[in-house]
Amino acid sequence: RNGWPILLAVALVAVALGYIYLILLRLLAKGLIWLSLGFCIVALAGASWYFWAEGHTALTSNNNMTIAEMQEMDLIAKVVSVVAAITACGVMCLSCCCASEIDLSTRCLQQSTQVLWKMPLILLAPLVKAIAKGCLALAFFYGCVLLWSTAKVTGQGTNRHYDFTPEQEVYIAIWIAVSFWILELVSAIYQFSIAYAVAKYYYTPSDNRGDRAVDPFALVQGTKVGVMSHLGSLAFGSAIITVLELIEKALQYAELKDEEDNNQVVECMVRCILCCCRCVRICVEYVSKNAYIDMAVSASNFCTAIRNVGHVMLDHGAAMAVLNGANFLFQVVGVVGITTTCGLMAWALLGLDTFSHTSSSYYVANHVLATAVACGLALIVSWAFMTVFDMTSDTLLFCMAMDIRQHGSAVNADHRLKELFNQARQTAARAQRAKEQKQQKLQATNARGAAKNSKR
């Protein structure tokens, strides 16, 4: 509670770093990726060394701590050090193994940042969505509390018990389901508005210099079109995801209750079902996102958009998968870089007398927990910015795939985007050929082994 100034500073810095990161990609995409990777490795390695060597001294500086608390803090420091070291090794391996894809990723980034540069209002979309969902979440929570207060209360203090009638339980269940549904609908409108703005950029004819006269307020127009013309389709797609989310929440609750009974068979079954449910939800979210893009491009309903997405995935799924992998590299770099920077800043601020001295009104006793909360907040903010870029690049690729499917070639894409897509298709084709050659060698080896066994 006393560390709210640090959390506020971390949130503001994370927002600023998100904007700076996206803007610099237009000018220094390739260099920024390598610089971010190097900074992440150095920062994580330094944090690992610090927590291993000095973490015990820093965390146990409070003289009022007992021996058990000091040992617990020492264990926490060692765990944080190991996690940071493993993450640094993971980023290093990612840099080495994906070096060939960095050029492809850079070109894809530059195409998407060009769209964001033409329509900078898109960069405000994550902030607007976060504010809207936050306000709605508070309103829904307040309404749920009011519904909960209609119960018959027995007992006092910690022994208080709430008795609900069947009608009240139904009302609360409906309220919770509708709350999740509306929050998911806000996300769907957010995705549709970005897809509409990017699609409008893609289909705008270019002049002799290759520039496109794009409406900078296309995002606002996309929101209007989504609400006025496609609200039913967006609500239908959101309802499917909401049902899966509610099933997942119910399974998580069942898993939590099973911990009290300690039934390992039930626990295994619940976790398996929960894993399957999460996989289905992730797949449905990905398909729904592309369906929203198709709705923005072709003005179709949700079911028709799903069918069009299936055709596009069958025709160009390999190339789109390659480019999505390249974008994932950028997202990892951005999220890890911003989160690490904000975490180090929070740890440095906690070392000031304002937050470390026991006589201060802003004294924070647990620096590790405060830093972890700050990193979590920075992670949420940075991931919001990365999703904007991901939605922009996905819309560009889907528009190009639809263009090729309808006209036989990407007549509306510029030459750089065409080269990028062709390179991705060639990469996917090489991977497919290598897979086929590997299968042929395996079949030949098995045939020779079978021939030798028959001779014996």
Short mmCIF file of C-alpha atoms in Angstrom, two decimals:
data_model
loop_
_atom_site.label_atom_id
_atom_site.label_comp_id
_atom_site.label_asym_id
_atom_site.label_seq_id
_atom_site.Cartn_x
_atom_site.Cartn_y
_atom_site.Cartn_z
CA ARG A 1 0.00 0.00 0.00
CA ASN A 2 2.80 2.46 0.84
CA GLY A 3 4.52 1.75 -2.47
CA TRP A 4 1.78 3.28 -4.65
CA PRO A 5 4.07 6.14 -5.86
CA ILE A 6 6.48 3.53 -7.25
CA LEU A 7 3.67 1.64 -8.97
CA LEU A 8 2.37 4.87 -10.49
CA ALA A 9 5.86 5.78 -11.71
CA VAL A 10 6.34 2.29 -13.15
CA ALA A 11 3.01 2.49 -15.02
CA LEU A 12 3.88 5.88 -16.53
CA VAL A 13 7.38 4.78 -17.49
CA ALA A 14 6.03 1.56 -19.04
CA VAL A 15 3.57 3.57 -21.16
CA ALA A 16 6.33 5.94 -22.24
CA LEU A 17 8.69 3.06 -23.09
CA GLY A 18 5.92 1.37 -25.08
CA TYR A 19 5.38 4.43 -27.25
CA ILE A 20 9.12 5.03 -27.66
CA TYR A 21 9.71 1.39 -28.59
CA LEU A 22 7.06 1.42 -31.31
CA ILE A 23 8.20 4.77 -32.72
CA LEU A 24 11.90 3.82 -32.81
CA LEU A 25 11.08 0.65 -34.75
CA ARG A 26 10.34 2.78 -37.78
CA LEU A 27 13.91 4.06 -37.83
CA LEU A 28 16.04 1.48 -36.01
CA ALA A 29 14.12 -1.78 -36.23
CA LYS A 30 16.98 -4.25 -36.71
CA GLY A 31 19.43 -2.45 -34.47
CA LEU A 32 16.79 -1.97 -31.80
CA ILE A 33 15.98 -5.67 -31.74
CA TRP A 34 19.63 -6.64 -31.27
CA LEU A 35 20.13 -3.84 -28.73
CA SER A 36 17.04 -4.92 -26.79
CA LEU A 37 18.16 -8.54 -26.81
CA GLY A 38 21.60 -7.56 -25.54
CA PHE A 39 20.16 -5.28 -22.88
CA CYS A 40 17.77 -7.99 -21.70
CA ILE A 41 20.60 -10.52 -21.42
CA VAL A 42 22.89 -8.10 -19.55
CA ALA A 43 20.12 -6.83 -17.25
CA LEU A 44 18.87 -10.30 -16.38
CA ALA A 45 22.41 -11.61 -15.85
CA GLY A 46 23.19 -8.63 -13.63
CA ALA A 47 20.00 -9.11 -11.65
CA SER A 48 20.83 -12.80 -11.23
CA TRP A 49 24.32 -12.01 -9.92
CA TYR A 50 23.02 -9.28 -7.60
CA PHE A 51 20.31 -11.40 -6.00
CA TRP A 52 22.71 -14.32 -5.60
CA ALA A 53 25.59 -12.32 -4.14
CA GLU A 54 23.93 -9.36 -2.42
CA GLY A 55 20.28 -10.37 -2.18
CA HIS A 56 20.58 -11.79 1.33
CA THR A 57 22.19 -8.61 2.64
CA ALA A 58 19.71 -6.31 0.90
CA LEU A 59 16.58 -8.22 1.88
CA THR A 60 17.58 -8.85 5.50
CA SER A 61 18.68 -5.29 6.31
CA ASN A 62 15.74 -4.93 8.67
CA ASN A 63 17.00 -5.71 12.18
CA ASN A 64 13.51 -6.63 13.41
CA MET A 65 13.38 -9.76 11.28
CA THR A 66 13.52 -13.17 12.92
CA ILE A 67 15.93 -15.91 11.87
CA ALA A 68 13.14 -17.80 10.08
CA GLU A 69 12.15 -14.66 8.14
CA MET A 70 15.79 -14.04 7.18
CA GLN A 71 16.14 -17.58 5.92
CA GLU A 72 12.92 -17.19 3.92
CA MET A 73 14.19 -13.97 2.35
CA ASP A 74 17.49 -15.64 1.50
CA LEU A 75 15.61 -18.45 -0.24
CA ILE A 76 13.50 -15.93 -2.17
CA ALA A 77 16.66 -14.12 -3.31
CA LYS A 78 18.17 -17.39 -4.55
CA VAL A 79 14.97 -18.32 -6.41
CA VAL A 80 14.79 -14.90 -8.08
CA SER A 81 18.45 -15.22 -9.05
CA VAL A 82 17.92 -18.64 -10.65
CA VAL A 83 14.80 -17.48 -12.52
CA ALA A 84 16.66 -14.44 -13.86
CA ALA A 85 19.59 -16.61 -14.97
CA ILE A 86 17.30 -19.09 -16.74
CA THR A 87 15.47 -16.23 -18.48
CA ALA A 88 18.80 -14.71 -19.60
CA CYS A 89 19.88 -18.07 -21.03
CA GLY A 90 16.53 -18.39 -22.77
CA VAL A 91 16.85 -14.96 -24.39
CA MET A 92 20.41 -15.80 -25.45
CA CYS A 93 19.32 -19.08 -27.03
CA LEU A 94 16.46 -17.28 -28.76
CA SER A 95 18.93 -14.75 -30.21
CA CYS A 96 21.21 -17.50 -31.55
CA CYS A 97 18.54 -19.85 -32.88
CA CYS A 98 16.37 -17.17 -34.49
CA ALA A 99 19.14 -15.03 -36.00
CA SER A 100 18.03 -15.94 -39.53
CA GLU A 101 14.50 -14.71 -38.81
CA ILE A 102 15.55 -11.32 -37.46
CA ASP A 103 15.81 -9.82 -40.96
CA LEU A 104 12.36 -11.11 -41.82
CA SER A 105 11.06 -9.81 -38.51
CA THR A 106 12.63 -6.42 -39.13
CA ARG A 107 10.95 -6.00 -42.51
CA CYS A 108 7.62 -7.09 -41.09
CA LEU A 109 8.02 -4.62 -38.22
CA GLN A 110 8.77 -1.77 -40.58
CA GLN A 111 5.63 -2.44 -42.61
CA SER A 112 3.47 -2.45 -39.52
CA THR A 113 5.12 0.62 -38.00
CA GLN A 114 4.50 2.43 -41.28
CA VAL A 115 0.78 1.90 -40.75
CA LEU A 116 1.02 3.07 -37.13
CA TRP A 117 2.97 6.12 -38.31
CA LYS A 118 0.19 7.02 -40.75
CA MET A 119 -2.52 6.49 -38.11
CA PRO A 120 -0.98 7.36 -34.73
CA LEU A 121 -4.40 7.29 -33.09
CA ILE A 122 -4.10 3.49 -33.04
CA LEU A 123 -1.41 3.83 -30.38
CA LEU A 124 -4.03 5.23 -28.01
CA ALA A 125 -6.31 2.23 -28.50
CA PRO A 126 -4.75 0.09 -25.70
CA LEU A 127 -5.08 2.92 -23.20
CA VAL A 128 -8.70 3.58 -24.16
CA LYS A 129 -9.51 -0.13 -23.99
CA ALA A 130 -7.84 -0.48 -20.58
CA ILE A 131 -9.75 2.51 -19.19
CA ALA A 132 -13.07 1.27 -20.63
CA LYS A 133 -12.63 -2.27 -19.33
CA GLY A 134 -11.42 -1.00 -15.97
CA CYS A 135 -14.46 1.25 -15.51
CA LEU A 136 -16.83 -1.50 -16.63
CA ALA A 137 -15.15 -4.02 -14.34
CA LEU A 138 -15.59 -1.69 -11.35
CA ALA A 139 -19.24 -1.09 -12.26
CA PHE A 140 -19.89 -4.83 -12.61
CA PHE A 141 -18.14 -5.53 -9.32
CA TYR A 142 -20.25 -2.91 -7.58
CA GLY A 143 -23.40 -4.44 -9.03
CA CYS A 144 -22.30 -7.91 -7.93
CA VAL A 145 -21.75 -6.60 -4.39
CA LEU A 146 -25.26 -5.13 -4.40
CA LEU A 147 -26.71 -8.45 -5.53
CA TRP A 148 -24.66 -10.25 -2.89
CA SER A 149 -26.03 -7.93 -0.21
CA THR A 150 -29.58 -9.21 -0.88
CA ALA A 151 -28.70 -12.51 0.81
CA LYS A 152 -29.93 -13.42 4.25
CA VAL A 153 -27.01 -12.93 6.66
CA THR A 154 -26.57 -15.11 9.72
CA GLY A 155 -23.78 -14.94 12.28
CA GLN A 156 -21.30 -12.16 12.97
CA GLY A 157 -17.71 -11.32 12.17
CA THR A 158 -15.67 -14.11 10.60
CA ASN A 159 -18.52 -16.56 11.27
CA ARG A 160 -20.87 -14.63 9.02
CA HIS A 161 -22.78 -16.81 6.54
CA TYR A 162 -24.81 -15.81 3.49
CA ASP A 163 -27.93 -17.75 2.52
CA PHE A 164 -29.23 -17.29 -1.03
CA THR A 165 -32.51 -18.34 -2.52
CA PRO A 166 -32.39 -20.22 -5.86
CA GLU A 167 -33.59 -17.08 -7.67
CA GLN A 168 -30.80 -15.00 -6.13
CA GLU A 169 -28.18 -17.56 -7.15
CA VAL A 170 -29.48 -17.45 -10.73
CA TYR A 171 -29.38 -13.63 -10.74
CA ILE A 172 -25.78 -13.58 -9.50
CA ALA A 173 -24.72 -16.25 -12.02
CA ILE A 174 -26.36 -14.32 -14.88
CA TRP A 175 -24.76 -11.07 -13.71
CA ILE A 176 -21.29 -12.64 -13.64
CA ALA A 177 -21.74 -14.28 -17.07
CA VAL A 178 -23.02 -11.06 -18.66
CA SER A 179 -20.14 -9.11 -17.06
CA PHE A 180 -17.57 -11.41 -18.63
CA TRP A 181 -19.47 -11.26 -21.92
CA ILE A 182 -19.50 -7.45 -22.09
CA LEU A 183 -15.83 -7.20 -21.14
CA GLU A 184 -15.00 -9.67 -23.91
CA LEU A 185 -17.19 -7.68 -26.29
CA VAL A 186 -15.12 -4.56 -25.57
CA SER A 187 -12.01 -6.51 -26.60
CA ALA A 188 -13.77 -7.65 -29.79
CA ILE A 189 -14.74 -4.08 -30.70
CA TYR A 190 -11.16 -3.02 -30.00
CA GLN A 191 -9.79 -5.69 -32.35
CA PHE A 192 -12.36 -4.91 -35.04
CA SER A 193 -11.64 -1.17 -34.96
CA ILE A 194 -7.90 -1.73 -35.43
CA ALA A 195 -8.54 -4.25 -38.21
CA TYR A 196 -10.89 -1.80 -39.94
CA ALA A 197 -8.35 1.03 -39.81
CA VAL A 198 -5.48 -1.16 -41.09
CA ALA A 199 -7.65 -2.69 -43.82
CA LYS A 200 -8.66 0.78 -44.94
CA TYR A 201 -4.97 1.66 -45.21
CA TYR A 202 -4.23 -1.49 -47.22
CA TYR A 203 -7.01 -0.92 -49.78
CA THR A 204 -6.32 2.80 -50.20
CA PRO A 205 -4.65 3.35 -53.62
CA SER A 206 -1.11 4.68 -53.49
CA ASP A 207 0.11 7.69 -55.43
CA ASN A 208 3.13 7.92 -57.71
CA ARG A 209 5.48 8.15 -54.72
CA GLY A 210 3.96 5.10 -53.06
CA ASP A 211 2.23 7.07 -50.29
CA ARG A 212 -1.38 6.43 -49.25
CA ALA A 213 -3.75 9.21 -48.24
CA VAL A 214 -5.22 7.54 -45.15
CA ASP A 215 -7.82 9.00 -42.82
CA PRO A 216 -6.01 9.46 -39.47
CA PHE A 217 -9.34 8.94 -37.67
CA ALA A 218 -10.08 5.61 -39.32
CA LEU A 219 -9.93 3.96 -35.90
CA VAL A 220 -12.89 6.04 -34.69
CA GLN A 221 -14.78 5.19 -37.86
CA GLY A 222 -13.97 1.51 -37.35
CA THR A 223 -15.39 1.64 -33.83
CA LYS A 224 -18.57 3.24 -35.15
CA VAL A 225 -18.93 0.65 -37.91
CA GLY A 226 -18.33 -2.19 -35.45
CA VAL A 227 -20.95 -0.94 -33.00
CA MET A 228 -23.56 0.09 -35.57
CA SER A 229 -23.19 -2.67 -38.19
CA HIS A 230 -21.43 -5.69 -36.67
CA LEU A 231 -22.37 -5.63 -33.00
CA GLY A 232 -24.32 -8.88 -33.27
CA SER A 233 -21.45 -10.76 -34.91
CA LEU A 234 -18.96 -9.36 -32.42
CA ALA A 235 -21.26 -10.31 -29.55
CA PHE A 236 -21.64 -13.83 -30.94
CA GLY A 237 -17.87 -14.33 -31.17
CA SER A 238 -17.44 -12.87 -27.69
CA ALA A 239 -20.12 -15.20 -26.32
CA ILE A 240 -18.21 -18.27 -27.53
CA ILE A 241 -15.02 -17.11 -25.82
CA THR A 242 -16.97 -16.16 -22.69
CA VAL A 243 -18.45 -19.65 -22.38
CA LEU A 244 -14.97 -21.15 -22.57
CA GLU A 245 -13.65 -18.66 -20.02
CA LEU A 246 -16.47 -19.46 -17.59
CA ILE A 247 -15.85 -23.19 -17.99
CA GLU A 248 -12.17 -22.55 -17.31
CA LYS A 249 -12.99 -20.51 -14.19
CA ALA A 250 -15.30 -23.27 -12.95
CA LEU A 251 -12.56 -25.84 -13.45
CA GLN A 252 -10.09 -23.64 -11.58
CA TYR A 253 -12.56 -23.37 -8.71
CA ALA A 254 -13.00 -27.16 -8.73
CA GLU A 255 -9.22 -27.56 -8.65
CA LEU A 256 -9.03 -25.20 -5.68
CA LYS A 257 -11.73 -27.06 -3.77
CA ASP A 258 -10.09 -30.40 -4.54
CA GLU A 259 -6.92 -29.29 -2.76
CA GLU A 260 -8.88 -29.48 0.49
CA ASP A 261 -9.85 -33.15 -0.14
CA ASN A 262 -6.43 -34.05 -1.63
CA ASN A 263 -7.91 -36.50 -4.16
CA GLN A 264 -5.09 -37.03 -6.67
CA VAL A 265 -7.30 -38.80 -9.23
CA VAL A 266 -9.80 -35.96 -9.33
CA GLU A 267 -6.96 -33.44 -9.40
CA CYS A 268 -5.39 -35.15 -12.42
CA MET A 269 -8.72 -35.27 -14.25
CA VAL A 270 -9.51 -31.62 -13.54
CA ARG A 271 -6.08 -30.45 -14.68
CA CYS A 272 -6.30 -32.46 -17.91
CA ILE A 273 -9.72 -31.02 -18.70
CA LEU A 274 -8.50 -27.53 -17.76
CA CYS A 275 -5.50 -27.88 -20.09
CA CYS A 276 -7.76 -28.96 -22.96
CA CYS A 277 -10.15 -26.11 -22.26
CA ARG A 278 -7.32 -23.57 -22.34
CA CYS A 279 -6.03 -24.94 -25.64
CA VAL A 280 -9.49 -24.73 -27.17
CA ARG A 281 -9.94 -21.19 -25.87
CA ILE A 282 -6.60 -20.06 -27.34
CA CYS A 283 -7.49 -21.56 -30.73
CA VAL A 284 -10.95 -19.98 -30.66
CA GLU A 285 -9.47 -16.59 -29.75
CA TYR A 286 -7.03 -16.79 -32.66
CA VAL A 287 -9.74 -17.80 -35.15
CA SER A 288 -12.13 -15.16 -33.80
CA LYS A 289 -9.49 -12.47 -34.17
CA ASN A 290 -9.00 -13.37 -37.82
CA ALA A 291 -12.78 -13.54 -38.25
CA TYR A 292 -13.03 -9.95 -36.99
CA ILE A 293 -10.41 -8.98 -39.56
CA ASP A 294 -12.43 -10.65 -42.34
CA MET A 295 -15.56 -8.86 -41.11
CA ALA A 296 -13.72 -5.55 -41.36
CA VAL A 297 -12.48 -6.38 -44.89
CA SER A 298 -15.52 -8.03 -46.47
CA ALA A 299 -18.36 -6.76 -44.21
CA SER A 300 -19.57 -10.35 -43.71
CA ASN A 301 -21.20 -11.91 -40.67
CA PHE A 302 -19.33 -14.01 -38.13
CA CYS A 303 -20.15 -17.44 -39.58
CA THR A 304 -19.21 -16.40 -43.14
CA ALA A 305 -16.02 -14.83 -41.79
CA ILE A 306 -15.10 -18.12 -40.09
CA ARG A 307 -15.49 -19.92 -43.42
CA ASN A 308 -13.33 -17.33 -45.20
CA VAL A 309 -10.68 -17.63 -42.49
CA GLY A 310 -10.59 -21.39 -43.05
CA HIS A 311 -9.97 -20.92 -46.79
CA VAL A 312 -7.22 -18.38 -46.16
CA MET A 313 -5.52 -20.61 -43.59
CA LEU A 314 -5.55 -23.56 -45.97
CA ASP A 315 -4.07 -21.50 -48.82
CA HIS A 316 -1.55 -19.29 -47.01
CA GLY A 317 -1.35 -20.64 -43.46
CA ALA A 318 2.32 -21.63 -43.73
CA ALA A 319 3.52 -18.19 -44.80
CA MET A 320 1.37 -16.46 -42.19
CA ALA A 321 2.75 -18.81 -39.52
CA VAL A 322 6.32 -17.82 -40.45
CA LEU A 323 5.53 -14.12 -40.20
CA ASN A 324 3.62 -14.61 -36.95
CA GLY A 325 6.72 -16.32 -35.56
CA ALA A 326 8.81 -13.32 -36.61
CA ASN A 327 6.37 -10.96 -34.88
CA PHE A 328 6.46 -13.13 -31.76
CA LEU A 329 10.21 -12.50 -31.54
CA PHE A 330 9.55 -8.77 -31.50
CA GLN A 331 6.86 -9.10 -28.86
CA VAL A 332 9.14 -11.14 -26.58
CA VAL A 333 11.91 -8.56 -26.92
CA GLY A 334 9.57 -5.66 -26.22
CA VAL A 335 7.82 -7.24 -23.24
CA VAL A 336 11.01 -8.52 -21.61
CA GLY A 337 12.87 -5.24 -22.24
CA ILE A 338 10.16 -2.96 -20.84
CA THR A 339 9.41 -5.26 -17.88
CA THR A 340 13.09 -5.62 -16.98
CA THR A 341 13.70 -1.87 -17.20
CA CYS A 342 10.72 -1.06 -15.00
CA GLY A 343 11.69 -3.78 -12.52
CA LEU A 344 15.21 -2.39 -12.15
CA MET A 345 13.81 1.12 -11.78
CA ALA A 346 11.42 -0.05 -9.05
CA TRP A 347 14.22 -1.84 -7.19
CA ALA A 348 16.40 1.28 -7.38
CA LEU A 349 13.59 3.49 -6.06
CA LEU A 350 12.95 1.09 -3.20
CA GLY A 351 16.55 1.60 -2.12
CA LEU A 352 15.89 5.27 -1.39
CA ASP A 353 15.42 6.38 2.21
CA THR A 354 11.83 7.37 1.44
CA PHE A 355 10.87 3.71 0.96
CA SER A 356 13.55 1.87 2.95
CA HIS A 357 13.67 3.82 6.23
CA THR A 358 11.33 2.50 8.93
CA SER A 359 10.39 6.00 10.11
CA SER A 360 9.13 7.05 6.66
CA SER A 361 5.39 7.12 5.96
CA TYR A 362 6.11 5.38 2.63
CA TYR A 363 8.19 2.59 4.16
CA VAL A 364 7.95 -0.70 2.19
CA ALA A 365 8.96 -3.76 4.21
CA ASN A 366 9.02 -6.38 1.45
CA HIS A 367 11.06 -5.04 -1.46
CA VAL A 368 10.89 -8.29 -3.41
CA LEU A 369 7.09 -8.34 -3.39
CA ALA A 370 6.89 -4.67 -4.36
CA THR A 371 9.32 -5.24 -7.24
CA ALA A 372 7.35 -8.28 -8.38
CA VAL A 373 4.12 -6.26 -8.39
CA ALA A 374 5.85 -3.48 -10.35
CA CYS A 375 7.13 -6.01 -12.90
CA GLY A 376 3.63 -7.47 -13.21
CA LEU A 377 2.19 -4.02 -13.84
CA ALA A 378 4.87 -3.27 -16.45
CA LEU A 379 4.19 -6.64 -18.06
CA ILE A 380 0.50 -5.83 -18.46
CA VAL A 381 1.20 -2.39 -19.93
CA SER A 382 3.90 -3.60 -22.33
CA TRP A 383 1.79 -6.55 -23.48
CA ALA A 384 -1.04 -4.13 -24.34
CA PHE A 385 1.28 -2.27 -26.71
CA MET A 386 2.54 -5.49 -28.25
CA THR A 387 -1.01 -6.64 -28.99
CA VAL A 388 -1.60 -3.44 -31.01
CA PHE A 389 1.36 -4.24 -33.18
CA ASP A 390 0.36 -7.89 -33.43
CA MET A 391 -3.17 -6.97 -34.56
CA THR A 392 -1.77 -4.52 -37.12
CA SER A 393 0.63 -7.02 -38.68
CA ASP A 394 -1.97 -9.81 -38.64
CA THR A 395 -4.45 -7.56 -40.46
CA LEU A 396 -1.89 -6.65 -43.12
CA LEU A 397 -1.05 -10.30 -43.73
CA PHE A 398 -4.71 -11.35 -43.83
CA CYS A 399 -5.60 -8.54 -46.24
CA MET A 400 -2.79 -9.61 -48.54
CA ALA A 401 -3.85 -13.26 -48.37
CA MET A 402 -7.44 -12.27 -49.19
CA ASP A 403 -6.15 -10.10 -52.04
CA ILE A 404 -4.22 -13.04 -53.51
CA ARG A 405 -7.21 -15.36 -53.12
CA GLN A 406 -9.59 -12.94 -54.86
CA HIS A 407 -7.37 -11.57 -57.65
CA GLY A 408 -4.60 -14.13 -57.98
CA SER A 409 -1.99 -11.60 -56.83
CA ALA A 410 -1.65 -8.89 -54.20
CA VAL A 411 -2.76 -5.99 -56.40
CA ASN A 412 -3.23 -3.59 -53.46
CA ALA A 413 0.03 -4.32 -51.60
CA ASP A 414 3.20 -2.33 -52.09
CA HIS A 415 6.32 -4.04 -53.42
CA ARG A 416 7.96 -4.32 -49.99
CA LEU A 417 5.01 -6.18 -48.51
CA LYS A 418 4.89 -8.46 -51.58
CA GLU A 419 8.58 -9.29 -51.19
CA LEU A 420 8.04 -9.96 -47.49
CA PHE A 421 5.14 -12.33 -48.15
CA ASN A 422 7.01 -14.13 -50.95
CA GLN A 423 10.04 -14.59 -48.71
CA ALA A 424 7.81 -16.06 -46.02
CA ARG A 425 6.25 -18.45 -48.53
CA GLN A 426 9.71 -19.55 -49.70
CA THR A 427 10.79 -20.11 -46.09
CA ALA A 428 7.69 -22.19 -45.43
CA ALA A 429 8.26 -24.15 -48.67
CA ARG A 430 11.88 -24.91 -47.69
CA ALA A 431 10.74 -26.10 -44.28
CA GLN A 432 8.13 -28.34 -45.91
CA ARG A 433 10.68 -29.79 -48.34
CA ALA A 434 13.10 -30.45 -45.49
CA LYS A 435 10.34 -32.20 -43.57
CA GLU A 436 9.44 -34.33 -46.59
CA GLN A 437 13.09 -35.25 -47.20
CA LYS A 438 13.44 -36.24 -43.57
CA GLN A 439 10.35 -38.43 -43.82
CA GLN A 440 11.64 -40.02 -47.04
CA LYS A 441 14.98 -40.83 -45.40
CA LEU A 442 13.17 -42.32 -42.42
CA GLN A 443 10.99 -44.43 -44.70
CA ALA A 444 14.03 -45.60 -46.64
CA THR A 445 15.82 -46.54 -43.42
CA ASN A 446 12.79 -48.47 -42.23
CA ALA A 447 12.52 -50.24 -45.60
CA ARG A 448 16.17 -51.32 -45.47
CA GLY A 449 15.71 -52.55 -41.92
CA ALA A 450 12.63 -54.52 -42.94
CA ALA A 451 14.52 -56.03 -45.92
CA LYS A 452 17.39 -57.18 -43.68
CA ASN A 453 14.95 -58.76 -41.22
CA SER A 454 13.18 -60.62 -44.05
CA LYS A 455 16.50 -62.05 -45.31
CA ARG A 456 17.27 -63.35 -41.84
#
